[in-house]
Coordinates of C-alpha atoms in Angstrom, one line a residue:
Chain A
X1 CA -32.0 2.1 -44.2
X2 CA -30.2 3.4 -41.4
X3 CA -28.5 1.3 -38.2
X4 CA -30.1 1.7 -34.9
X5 CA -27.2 2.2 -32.3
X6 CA -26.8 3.7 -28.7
X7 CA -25.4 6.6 -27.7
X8 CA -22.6 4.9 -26.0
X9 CA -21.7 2.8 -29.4
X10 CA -21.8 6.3 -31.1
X11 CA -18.7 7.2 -28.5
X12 CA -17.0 4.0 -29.0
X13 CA -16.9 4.1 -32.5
X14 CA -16.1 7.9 -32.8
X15 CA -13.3 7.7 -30.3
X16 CA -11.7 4.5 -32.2
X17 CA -11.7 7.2 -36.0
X18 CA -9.4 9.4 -33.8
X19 CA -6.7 6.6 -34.2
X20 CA -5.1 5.8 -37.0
X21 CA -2.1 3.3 -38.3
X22 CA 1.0 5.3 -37.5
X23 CA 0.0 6.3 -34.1
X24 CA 1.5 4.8 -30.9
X25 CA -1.0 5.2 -28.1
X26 CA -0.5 4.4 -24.8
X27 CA -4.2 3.3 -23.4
X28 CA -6.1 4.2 -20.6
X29 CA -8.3 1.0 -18.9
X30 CA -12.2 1.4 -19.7
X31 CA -13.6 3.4 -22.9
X32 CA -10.1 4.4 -23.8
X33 CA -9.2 0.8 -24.6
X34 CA -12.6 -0.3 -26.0
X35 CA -12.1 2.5 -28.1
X36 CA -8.3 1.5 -29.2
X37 CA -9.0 -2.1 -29.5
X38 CA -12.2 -1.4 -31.8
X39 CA -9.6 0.6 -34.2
X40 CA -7.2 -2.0 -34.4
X41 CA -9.7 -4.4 -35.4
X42 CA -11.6 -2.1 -38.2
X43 CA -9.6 0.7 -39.8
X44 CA -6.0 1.1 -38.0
X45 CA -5.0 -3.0 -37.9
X46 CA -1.5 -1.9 -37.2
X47 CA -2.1 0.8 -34.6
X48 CA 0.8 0.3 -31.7
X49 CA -1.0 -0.3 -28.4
X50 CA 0.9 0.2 -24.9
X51 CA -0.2 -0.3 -21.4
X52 CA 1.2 1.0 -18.3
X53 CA 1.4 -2.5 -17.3
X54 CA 4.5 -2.4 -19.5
X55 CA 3.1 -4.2 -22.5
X56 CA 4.2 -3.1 -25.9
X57 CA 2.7 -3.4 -29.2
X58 CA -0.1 -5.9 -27.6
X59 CA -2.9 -7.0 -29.3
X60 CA -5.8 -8.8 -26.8
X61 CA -8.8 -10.4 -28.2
X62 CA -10.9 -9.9 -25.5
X63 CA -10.4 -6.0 -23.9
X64 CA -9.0 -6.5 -20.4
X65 CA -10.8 -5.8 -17.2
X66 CA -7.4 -4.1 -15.5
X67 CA -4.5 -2.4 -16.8
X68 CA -2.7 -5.6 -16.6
X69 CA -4.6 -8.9 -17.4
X70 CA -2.4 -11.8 -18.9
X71 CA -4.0 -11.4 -22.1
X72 CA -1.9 -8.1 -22.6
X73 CA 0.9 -9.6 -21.9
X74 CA 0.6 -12.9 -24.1
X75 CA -0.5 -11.0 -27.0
X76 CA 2.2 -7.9 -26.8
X77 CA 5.2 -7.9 -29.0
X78 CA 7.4 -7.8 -25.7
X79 CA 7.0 -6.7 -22.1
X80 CA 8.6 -4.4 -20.2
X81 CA 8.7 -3.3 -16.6
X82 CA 7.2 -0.3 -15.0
X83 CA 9.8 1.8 -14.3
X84 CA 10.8 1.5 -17.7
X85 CA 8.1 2.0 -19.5
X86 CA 7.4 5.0 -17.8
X87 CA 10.9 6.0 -18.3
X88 CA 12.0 4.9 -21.6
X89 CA 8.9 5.0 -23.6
X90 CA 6.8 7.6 -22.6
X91 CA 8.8 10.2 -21.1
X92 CA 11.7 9.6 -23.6
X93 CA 8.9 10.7 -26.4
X94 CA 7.9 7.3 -27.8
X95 CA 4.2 8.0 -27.4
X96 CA 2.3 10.2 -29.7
X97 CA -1.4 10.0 -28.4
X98 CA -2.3 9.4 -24.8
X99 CA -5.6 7.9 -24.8
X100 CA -7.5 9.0 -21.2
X101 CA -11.0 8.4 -19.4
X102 CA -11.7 11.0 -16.4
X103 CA -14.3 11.1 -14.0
X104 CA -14.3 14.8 -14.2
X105 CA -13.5 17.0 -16.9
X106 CA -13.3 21.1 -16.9
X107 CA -13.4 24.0 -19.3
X108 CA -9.7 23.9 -19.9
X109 CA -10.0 19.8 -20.6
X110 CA -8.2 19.6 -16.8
X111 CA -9.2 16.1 -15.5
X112 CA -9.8 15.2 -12.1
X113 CA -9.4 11.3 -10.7
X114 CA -8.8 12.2 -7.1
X115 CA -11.4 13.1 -5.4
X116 CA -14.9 15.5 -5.3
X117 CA -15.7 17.9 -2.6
X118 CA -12.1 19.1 -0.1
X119 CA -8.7 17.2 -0.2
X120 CA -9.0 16.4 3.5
X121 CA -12.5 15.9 3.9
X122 CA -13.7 14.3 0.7
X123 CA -17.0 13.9 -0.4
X124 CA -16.4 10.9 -2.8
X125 CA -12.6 9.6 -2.8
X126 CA -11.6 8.7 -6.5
X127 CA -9.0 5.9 -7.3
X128 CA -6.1 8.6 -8.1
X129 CA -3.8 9.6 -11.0
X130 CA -2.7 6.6 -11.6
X131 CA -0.6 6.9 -15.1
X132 CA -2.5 9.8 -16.4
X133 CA -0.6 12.8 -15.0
X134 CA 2.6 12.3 -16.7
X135 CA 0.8 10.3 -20.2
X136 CA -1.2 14.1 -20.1
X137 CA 2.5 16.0 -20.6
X138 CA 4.9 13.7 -22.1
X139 CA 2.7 12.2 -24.9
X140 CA 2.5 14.2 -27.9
X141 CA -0.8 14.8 -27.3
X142 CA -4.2 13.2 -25.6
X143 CA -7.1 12.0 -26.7
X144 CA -9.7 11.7 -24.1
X145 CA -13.7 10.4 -24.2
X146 CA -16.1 10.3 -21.4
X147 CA -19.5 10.1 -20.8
X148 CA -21.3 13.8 -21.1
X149 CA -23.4 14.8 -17.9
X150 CA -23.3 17.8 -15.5
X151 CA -21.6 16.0 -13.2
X152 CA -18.8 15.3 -15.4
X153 CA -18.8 18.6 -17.3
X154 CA -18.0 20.8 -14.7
X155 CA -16.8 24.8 -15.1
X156 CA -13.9 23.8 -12.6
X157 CA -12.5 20.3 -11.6
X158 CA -12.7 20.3 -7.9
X159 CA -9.2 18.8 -8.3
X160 CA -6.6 18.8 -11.3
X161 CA -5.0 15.7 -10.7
X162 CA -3.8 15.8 -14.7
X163 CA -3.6 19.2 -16.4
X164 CA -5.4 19.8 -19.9
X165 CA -4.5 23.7 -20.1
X166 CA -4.7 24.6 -16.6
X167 CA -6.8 27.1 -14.5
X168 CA -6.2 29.5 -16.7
X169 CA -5.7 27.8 -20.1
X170 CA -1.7 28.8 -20.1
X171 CA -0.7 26.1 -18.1
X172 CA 1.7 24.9 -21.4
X173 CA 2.7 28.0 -22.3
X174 CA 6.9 28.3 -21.8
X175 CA 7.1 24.4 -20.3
X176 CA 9.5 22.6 -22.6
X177 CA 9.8 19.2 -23.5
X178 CA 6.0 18.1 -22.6
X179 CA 3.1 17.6 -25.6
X180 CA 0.5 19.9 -26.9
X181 CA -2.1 18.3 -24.4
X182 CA -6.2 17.7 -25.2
X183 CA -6.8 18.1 -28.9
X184 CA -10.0 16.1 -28.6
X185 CA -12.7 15.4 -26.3
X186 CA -15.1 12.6 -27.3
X187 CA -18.5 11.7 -25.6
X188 CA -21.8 10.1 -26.0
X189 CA -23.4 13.5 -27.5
X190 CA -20.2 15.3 -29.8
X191 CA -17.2 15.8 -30.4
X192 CA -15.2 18.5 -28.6
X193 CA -11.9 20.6 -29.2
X194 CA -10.1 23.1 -27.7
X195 CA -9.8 27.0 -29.0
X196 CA -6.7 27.4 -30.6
X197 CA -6.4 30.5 -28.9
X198 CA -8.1 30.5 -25.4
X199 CA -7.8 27.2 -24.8
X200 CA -11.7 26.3 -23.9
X201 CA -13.3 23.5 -25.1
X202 CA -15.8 23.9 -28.5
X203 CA -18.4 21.7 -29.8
X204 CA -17.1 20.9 -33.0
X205 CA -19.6 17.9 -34.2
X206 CA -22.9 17.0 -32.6
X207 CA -23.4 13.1 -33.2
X208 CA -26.6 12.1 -34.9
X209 CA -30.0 13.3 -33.3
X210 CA -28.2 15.5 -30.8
X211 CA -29.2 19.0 -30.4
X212 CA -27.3 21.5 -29.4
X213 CA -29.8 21.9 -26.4
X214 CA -29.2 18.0 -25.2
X215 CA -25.6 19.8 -24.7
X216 CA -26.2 22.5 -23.2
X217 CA -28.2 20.4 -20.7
X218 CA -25.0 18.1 -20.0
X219 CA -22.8 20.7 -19.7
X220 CA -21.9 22.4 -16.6
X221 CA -20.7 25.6 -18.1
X222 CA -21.8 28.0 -20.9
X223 CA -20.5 26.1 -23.8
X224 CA -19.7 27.1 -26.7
X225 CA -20.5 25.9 -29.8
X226 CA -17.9 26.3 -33.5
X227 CA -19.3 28.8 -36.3
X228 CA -19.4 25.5 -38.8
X229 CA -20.6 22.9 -36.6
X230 CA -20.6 19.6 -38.2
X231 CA -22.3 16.5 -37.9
X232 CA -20.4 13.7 -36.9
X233 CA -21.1 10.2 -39.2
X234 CA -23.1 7.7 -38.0
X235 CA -21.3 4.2 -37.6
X236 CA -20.7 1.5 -40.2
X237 CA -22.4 -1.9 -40.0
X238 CA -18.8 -3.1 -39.5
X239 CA -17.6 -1.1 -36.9
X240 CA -21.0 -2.1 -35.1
X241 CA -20.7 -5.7 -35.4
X242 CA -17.0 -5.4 -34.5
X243 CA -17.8 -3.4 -31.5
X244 CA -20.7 -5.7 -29.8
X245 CA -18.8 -8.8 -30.7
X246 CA -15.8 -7.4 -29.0
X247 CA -17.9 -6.6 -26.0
X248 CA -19.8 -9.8 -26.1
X249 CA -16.0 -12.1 -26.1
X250 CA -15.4 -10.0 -23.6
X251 CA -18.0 -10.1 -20.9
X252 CA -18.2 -13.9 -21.8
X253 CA -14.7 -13.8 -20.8
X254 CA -14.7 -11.4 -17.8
X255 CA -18.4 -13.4 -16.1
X256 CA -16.7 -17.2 -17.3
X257 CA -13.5 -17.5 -14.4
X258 CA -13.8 -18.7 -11.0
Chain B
X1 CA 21.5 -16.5 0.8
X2 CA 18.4 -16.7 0.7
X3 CA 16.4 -18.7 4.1
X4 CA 13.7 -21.2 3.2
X5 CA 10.6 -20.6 5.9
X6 CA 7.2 -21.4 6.0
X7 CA 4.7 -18.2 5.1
X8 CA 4.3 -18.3 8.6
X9 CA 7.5 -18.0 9.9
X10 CA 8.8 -15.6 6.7
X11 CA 5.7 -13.2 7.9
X12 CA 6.5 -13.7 11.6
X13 CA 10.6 -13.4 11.7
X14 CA 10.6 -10.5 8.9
X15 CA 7.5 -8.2 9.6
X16 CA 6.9 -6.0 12.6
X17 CA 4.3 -3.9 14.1
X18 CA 5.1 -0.4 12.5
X19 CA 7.2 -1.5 9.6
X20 CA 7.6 0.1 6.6
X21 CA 6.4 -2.5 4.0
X22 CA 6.2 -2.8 0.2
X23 CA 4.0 -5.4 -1.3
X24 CA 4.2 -5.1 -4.9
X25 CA 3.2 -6.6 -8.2
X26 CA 1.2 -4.5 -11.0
X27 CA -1.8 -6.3 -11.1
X28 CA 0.3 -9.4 -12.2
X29 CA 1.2 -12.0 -9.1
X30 CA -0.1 -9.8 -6.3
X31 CA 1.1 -11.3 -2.9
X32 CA -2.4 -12.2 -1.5
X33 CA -1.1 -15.5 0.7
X34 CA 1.4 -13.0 2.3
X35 CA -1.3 -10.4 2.7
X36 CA -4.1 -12.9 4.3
X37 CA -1.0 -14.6 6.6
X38 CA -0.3 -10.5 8.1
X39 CA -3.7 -10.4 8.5
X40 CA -4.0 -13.4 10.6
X41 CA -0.5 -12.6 13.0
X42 CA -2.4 -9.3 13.2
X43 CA 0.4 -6.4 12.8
X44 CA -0.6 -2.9 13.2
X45 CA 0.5 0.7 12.4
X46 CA 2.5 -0.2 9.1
X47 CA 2.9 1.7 6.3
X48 CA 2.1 0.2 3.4
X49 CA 3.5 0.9 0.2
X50 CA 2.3 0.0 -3.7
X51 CA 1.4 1.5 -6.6
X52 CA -1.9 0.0 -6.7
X53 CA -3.1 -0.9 -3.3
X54 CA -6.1 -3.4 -5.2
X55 CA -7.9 -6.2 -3.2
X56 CA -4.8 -7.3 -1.3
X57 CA -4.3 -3.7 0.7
X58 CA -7.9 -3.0 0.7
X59 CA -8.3 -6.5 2.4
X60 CA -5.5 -5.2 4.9
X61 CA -6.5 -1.9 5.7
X62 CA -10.3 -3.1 6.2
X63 CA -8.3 -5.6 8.9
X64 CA -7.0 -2.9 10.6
X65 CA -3.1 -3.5 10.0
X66 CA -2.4 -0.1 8.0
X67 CA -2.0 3.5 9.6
X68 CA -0.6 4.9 6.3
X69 CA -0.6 4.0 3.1
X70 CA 1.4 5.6 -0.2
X71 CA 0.1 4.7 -3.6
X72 CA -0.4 6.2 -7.0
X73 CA -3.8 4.3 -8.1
X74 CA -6.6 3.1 -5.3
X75 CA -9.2 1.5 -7.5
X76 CA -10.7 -1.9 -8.6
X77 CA -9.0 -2.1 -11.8
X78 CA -12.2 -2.3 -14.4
X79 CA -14.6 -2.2 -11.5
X80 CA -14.9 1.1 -9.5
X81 CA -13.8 1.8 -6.1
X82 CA -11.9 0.1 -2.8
X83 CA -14.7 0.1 -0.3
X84 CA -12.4 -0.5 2.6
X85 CA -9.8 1.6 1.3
X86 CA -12.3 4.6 1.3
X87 CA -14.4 3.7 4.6
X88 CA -10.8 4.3 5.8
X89 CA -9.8 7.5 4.3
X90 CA -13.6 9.0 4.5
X91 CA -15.3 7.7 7.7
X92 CA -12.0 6.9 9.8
X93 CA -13.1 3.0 10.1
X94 CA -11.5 0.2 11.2
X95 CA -9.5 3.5 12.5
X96 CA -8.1 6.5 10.3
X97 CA -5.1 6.0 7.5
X98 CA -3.1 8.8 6.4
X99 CA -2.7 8.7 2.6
X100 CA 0.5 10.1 0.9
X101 CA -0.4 10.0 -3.4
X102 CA 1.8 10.3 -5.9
X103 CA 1.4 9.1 -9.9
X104 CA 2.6 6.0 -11.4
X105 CA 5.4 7.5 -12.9
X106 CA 6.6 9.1 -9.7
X107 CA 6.3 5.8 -8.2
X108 CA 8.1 3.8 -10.4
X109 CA 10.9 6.4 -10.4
X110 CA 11.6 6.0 -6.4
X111 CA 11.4 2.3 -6.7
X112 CA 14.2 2.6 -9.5
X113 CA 15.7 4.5 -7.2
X114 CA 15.6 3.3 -3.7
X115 CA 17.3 0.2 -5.9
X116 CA 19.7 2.0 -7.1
X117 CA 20.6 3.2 -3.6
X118 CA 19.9 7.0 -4.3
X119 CA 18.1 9.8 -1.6
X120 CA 15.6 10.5 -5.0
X121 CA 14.2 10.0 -7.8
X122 CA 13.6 12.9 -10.6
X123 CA 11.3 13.1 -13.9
X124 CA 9.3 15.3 -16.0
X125 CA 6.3 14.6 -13.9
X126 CA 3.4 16.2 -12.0
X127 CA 3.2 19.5 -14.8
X128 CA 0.1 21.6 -14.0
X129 CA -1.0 18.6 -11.5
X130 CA -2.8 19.7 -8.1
X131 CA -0.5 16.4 -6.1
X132 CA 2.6 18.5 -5.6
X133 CA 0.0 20.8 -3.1
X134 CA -1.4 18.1 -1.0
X135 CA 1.9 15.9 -1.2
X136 CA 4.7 17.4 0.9
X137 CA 7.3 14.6 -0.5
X138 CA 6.9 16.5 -4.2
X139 CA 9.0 18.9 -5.0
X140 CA 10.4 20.7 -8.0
X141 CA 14.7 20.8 -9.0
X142 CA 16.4 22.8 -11.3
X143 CA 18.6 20.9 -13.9
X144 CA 21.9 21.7 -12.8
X145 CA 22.9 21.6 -17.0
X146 CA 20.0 22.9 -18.9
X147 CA 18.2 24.9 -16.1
X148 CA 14.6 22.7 -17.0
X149 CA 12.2 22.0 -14.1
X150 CA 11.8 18.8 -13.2
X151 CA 9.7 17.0 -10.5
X152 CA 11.7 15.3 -7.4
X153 CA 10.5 12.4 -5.3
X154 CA 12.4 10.8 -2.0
X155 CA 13.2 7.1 -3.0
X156 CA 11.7 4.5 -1.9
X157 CA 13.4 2.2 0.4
X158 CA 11.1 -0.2 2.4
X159 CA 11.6 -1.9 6.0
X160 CA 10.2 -4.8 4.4
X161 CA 9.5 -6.4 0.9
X162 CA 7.0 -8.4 -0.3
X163 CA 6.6 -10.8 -3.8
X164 CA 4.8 -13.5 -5.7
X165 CA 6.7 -14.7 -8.5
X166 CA 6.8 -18.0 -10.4
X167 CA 9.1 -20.2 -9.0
X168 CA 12.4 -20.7 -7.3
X169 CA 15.4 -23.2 -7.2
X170 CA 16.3 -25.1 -4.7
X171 CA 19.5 -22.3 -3.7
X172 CA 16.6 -19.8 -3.3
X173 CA 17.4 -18.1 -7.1
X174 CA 13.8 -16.9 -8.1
X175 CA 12.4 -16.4 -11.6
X176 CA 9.5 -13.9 -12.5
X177 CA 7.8 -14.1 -16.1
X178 CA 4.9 -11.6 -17.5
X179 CA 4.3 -8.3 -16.3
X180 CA 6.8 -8.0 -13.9
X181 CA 6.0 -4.6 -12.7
X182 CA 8.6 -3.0 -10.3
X183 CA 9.4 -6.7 -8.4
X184 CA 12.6 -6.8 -9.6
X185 CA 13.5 -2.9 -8.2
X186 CA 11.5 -3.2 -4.9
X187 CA 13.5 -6.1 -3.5
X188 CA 16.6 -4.5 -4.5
X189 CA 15.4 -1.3 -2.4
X190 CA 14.2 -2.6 0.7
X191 CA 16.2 -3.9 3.7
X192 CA 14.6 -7.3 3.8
X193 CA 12.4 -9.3 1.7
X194 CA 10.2 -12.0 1.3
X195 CA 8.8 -13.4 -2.0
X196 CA 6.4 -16.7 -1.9
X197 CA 6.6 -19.0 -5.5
X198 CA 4.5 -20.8 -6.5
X199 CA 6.8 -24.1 -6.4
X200 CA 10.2 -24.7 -5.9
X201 CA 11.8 -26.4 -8.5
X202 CA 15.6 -28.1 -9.3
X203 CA 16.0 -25.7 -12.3
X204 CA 14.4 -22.6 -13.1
X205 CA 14.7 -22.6 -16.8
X206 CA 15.3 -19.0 -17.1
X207 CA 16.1 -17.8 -20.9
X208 CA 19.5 -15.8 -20.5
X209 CA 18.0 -12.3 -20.3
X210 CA 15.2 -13.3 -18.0
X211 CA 14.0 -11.5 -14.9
X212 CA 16.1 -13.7 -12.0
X213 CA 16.8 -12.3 -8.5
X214 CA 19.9 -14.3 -7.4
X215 CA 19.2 -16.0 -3.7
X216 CA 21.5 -14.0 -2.4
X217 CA 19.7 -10.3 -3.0
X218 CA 16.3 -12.1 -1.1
X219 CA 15.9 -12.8 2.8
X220 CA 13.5 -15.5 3.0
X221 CA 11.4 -17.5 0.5
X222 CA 8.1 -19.6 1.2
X223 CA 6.4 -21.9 -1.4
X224 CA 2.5 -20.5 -1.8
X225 CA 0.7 -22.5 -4.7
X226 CA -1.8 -20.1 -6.0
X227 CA -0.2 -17.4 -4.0
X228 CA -1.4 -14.8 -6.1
X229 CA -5.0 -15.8 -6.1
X230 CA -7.2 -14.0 -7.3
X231 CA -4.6 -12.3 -9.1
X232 CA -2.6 -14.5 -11.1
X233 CA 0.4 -15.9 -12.3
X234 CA 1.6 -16.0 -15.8
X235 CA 1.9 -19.5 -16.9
X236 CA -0.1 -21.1 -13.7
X237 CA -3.3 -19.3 -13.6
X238 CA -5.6 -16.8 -14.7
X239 CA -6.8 -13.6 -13.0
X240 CA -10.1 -14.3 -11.5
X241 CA -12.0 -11.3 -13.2
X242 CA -15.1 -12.9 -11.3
X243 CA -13.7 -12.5 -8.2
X244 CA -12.5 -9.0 -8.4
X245 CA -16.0 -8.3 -9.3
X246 CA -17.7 -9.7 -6.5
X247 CA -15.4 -8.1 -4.4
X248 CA -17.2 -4.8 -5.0
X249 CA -20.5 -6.2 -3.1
X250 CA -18.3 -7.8 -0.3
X251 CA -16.3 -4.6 0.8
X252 CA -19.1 -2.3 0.4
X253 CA -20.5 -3.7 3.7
X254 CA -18.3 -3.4 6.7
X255 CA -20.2 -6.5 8.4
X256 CA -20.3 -8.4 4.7
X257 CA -16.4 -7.6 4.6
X258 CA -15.7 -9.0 8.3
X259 CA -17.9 -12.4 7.8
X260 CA -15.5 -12.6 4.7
X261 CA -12.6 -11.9 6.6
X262 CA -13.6 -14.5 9.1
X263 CA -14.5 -17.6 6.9
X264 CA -11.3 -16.7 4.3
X265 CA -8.8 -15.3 5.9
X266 CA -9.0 -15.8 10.2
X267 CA -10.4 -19.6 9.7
X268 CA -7.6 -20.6 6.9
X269 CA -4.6 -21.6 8.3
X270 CA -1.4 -21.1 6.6
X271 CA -0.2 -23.1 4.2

């Protein structure tokens, strides 16, 4: 018999099998850490989390609603501060997966946070970089998942507030000392990867159900899909119970203060 | 040493009209008390620095006290946007605010450094990014040993500083536990500072390596129970997740936020 699931559960889950035991990821708030969490508590239990907010190694029960809720810091192995986090741990090459959401997302997996429409006269002001532009270069690499639509998927960010491969896909070429960037792109309809050569992103896995037309649709360039193109597994009763009890603690949680 | 005022007077006697102030704390013991009492003794044109404006500069700009503001992240953490933050920036209202960004990194860099009484601060930072080409204080350095590019901020060294931390001693030595952000480095780089506890207390039972600002390295300290509502404070209270949600509905109005503003912040005296 097979598990009814949503789309969105079909991210969650798929995002949390990019992480594994020996990684240490440093989180991005939202799907990101919904994602990390749920991999800590199915198949990676010892999977190092970090948080800009300077917590290390934490492990929260419920997934916090900002970067830096208490629950981080009570459940982290110790706490640092900002500066140093930033500066010891993941620019001194401590992190090996960044772990990023994005409001927009190009060709080149260039992500933009900052803004739509002209710098000085926007038509929707985002919140801003935040941690990503630096997580982006100085982790090993980056995971990212977002939500597929054409507003999301677009040919060219209207602003690269943190670089995937650039403009022109050589924006890593000849840097030294910074990661490989994007090697996966996960959303609610497959799984994504850049060409080894060119840099552009490549459907590599549709999830269940999803046809390479529902793809097409969300995407706002000609996308291109790999020669084998897999399908990507369904999830496990596990990881689904694991993933709505999660999210029920946690709105519980998030609706309960005053 | 540090003086022992009332909010009131800390605000009054250490904060002027077009001062350069930093209120900081990264999502953990966020100065709100301090925030609502420069509300109320209405100061204009400042520039006002964090890393993540949140509620607290949101509430501020909305009041009309910020003509600039420098930050690295201007969101509701978990939530979505800061209404008032982006009525200013897109529609010019209460009246317009220039914006300088940078990235958290970046940010935490000139902190370190405006402590450490540099001009700058330099990191592997803003590869490939678009900031460096709407952010004139960006700018790229050659290593003077390996030859590598790296990314060069000024520092940052604030008129005025502003903290919440747990609690204090009666000599004015101050203790902060948790996620203690950049506290610690942005009352080292500003000029003056003010930090409101939470209580004052006869010792501050500090383990040896704890994060302590010795009374004489702050200006003035106020006691503010719940100071960092609806932020919180490690060990007194939680954040109030509630709160920060309902915020969105409040600020997304411009008369909602001013009948707020009114019954929470004008009609509240200081404690």
């Amino acid at each position: 018999m097979s598990l009814e699931f949503t789309s969105s559960e079909m991210m969650s889950v798929t995002a949390a099998r990019a992480l594994n035991n020996d990684m240490t990821c440093f989180v991005g708030i939202g799907l990101p850490s919904e994602a990390a969490n749920l991999a800590r508590l199915t198949h990676a239990p010892d999977v190092t989390l970090i948080y800009e907010s300077g917590t290390l190694q934490t492990k929260p029960d419920v997934l916090p609603l900002s970067i830096g809720d208490g629950e981080l810091c009570e459940s982290a192995l110790t706490t640092v501060s900002v500066p140093e986090m930033f500066r010891y741990w993941l620019q001194g090459g401590h992190i090996s997966v960044g772990f990023l959401g994005t409001a927009q997302i190009d060709r080149y997996a260039n992500l933009n946070t900052t803004l739509i429409g002209d710098y000085r006269e926007p038509k929707v002001r985002l919140p801003g970089g935040g941690g990503a532009p630096e997580i982006a270069t100085n982790a090993k690499e980056v995971f990212i998942t977002v939500k597929h639509s054409k507003r999301t998927f677009v040919k060219d960010v209207d602003f690269v507030t943190t670089v995937g491969f650039g403009r022109d896909g050589k924006a890593r070429d000849n840097v030294p000392n910074i990661g490989r960037g994007p090697t996966i792109v996960i959303t609610d309809l497959c799984i994504l990867k850049p060409d080894p050569e060119t840099k552009e992103l490549v459907v590599t896995s549709l999830h269940p159900d999803v046809t390479r037309e529902d793809v097409i649709e969300a995407t706002g360039w000609e996308i291109r899909f790999a020669d084998t193109l897999e399908t990507t597994p369904a999830p496990s009763a596990k990881e689904l119970e694991v993933l709505r009890s999660l999210k029920a603690r946690t709105n519980a949680h998030h609706s309960g203060q005053q | 040493m540090a003086e022992f005022l009332s909010l009131q007077e800390a605000v009054s006697r250490h904060i002027s009209n077009g001062d350069t102030v930093a209120m900081e704390g990264f999502t953990h013991l966020i100065p709100f008390a301090a925030g609502h009492e420069i509300i109320r003794q209405e100061k204009r044109n400042l520039t006002l620095i964090r890393m993540t404006p949140d509620l607290v500069y949101d509430q501020m700009i909305g009041a009309g006290c910020a003509t600039k503001l420098i930050f690295s992240w201007g969101g509701n953490p978990g939530v979505g946007s800061l209404h008032r933050l982006r009525d200013a920036v897109e529609k010019s209202w209460p009246h317009k605010v220039d914006i300088l960004e940078h990235s958290h990194a970046a940010m935490a860099c000139a902190y370190e450094a405006g402590a450490a009484g540099l001009p700058l601060a330099v990191l592997r930072g803003y590869v490939g990014s678009d900031l460096p080409k709407v952010n004139d204080q960006i700018k790229f350095i050659e290593c003077p040993f390996t030859g590598e590019k790296l990314a060069a901020v000024p520092s940052v060294r604030p008129d005025v500083a502003v903290i919440h931390a747990q609690r204090a001693d009666r000599k004015g030595n101050v203790l902060i536990e948790g996620i203690v952000g950049i506290q610690k480095e942005v009352v080292l780089a500003a000029k003056r500072s003010i930090v409101t506890v939470e209580e004052i207390v006869d010792d501050l039972g500090a383990s040896v390596n704890a994060c302590v600002l010795p009374s004489w390295a702050v200006t003035a300290i106020a006691e503010a129970p719940k100071g960092a509502k609806p932020s919180y404070a490690l060990g007194y209270y939680d954040r109030d997740n509630a709160f920060y949600k309902e915020w969105d509905g409040i600020a997304r109005d411009r008369e909602t936020f001013q009948t707020w503003l009114k019954d929470n912040v004008f009609e509240k005296g200081a404690q």
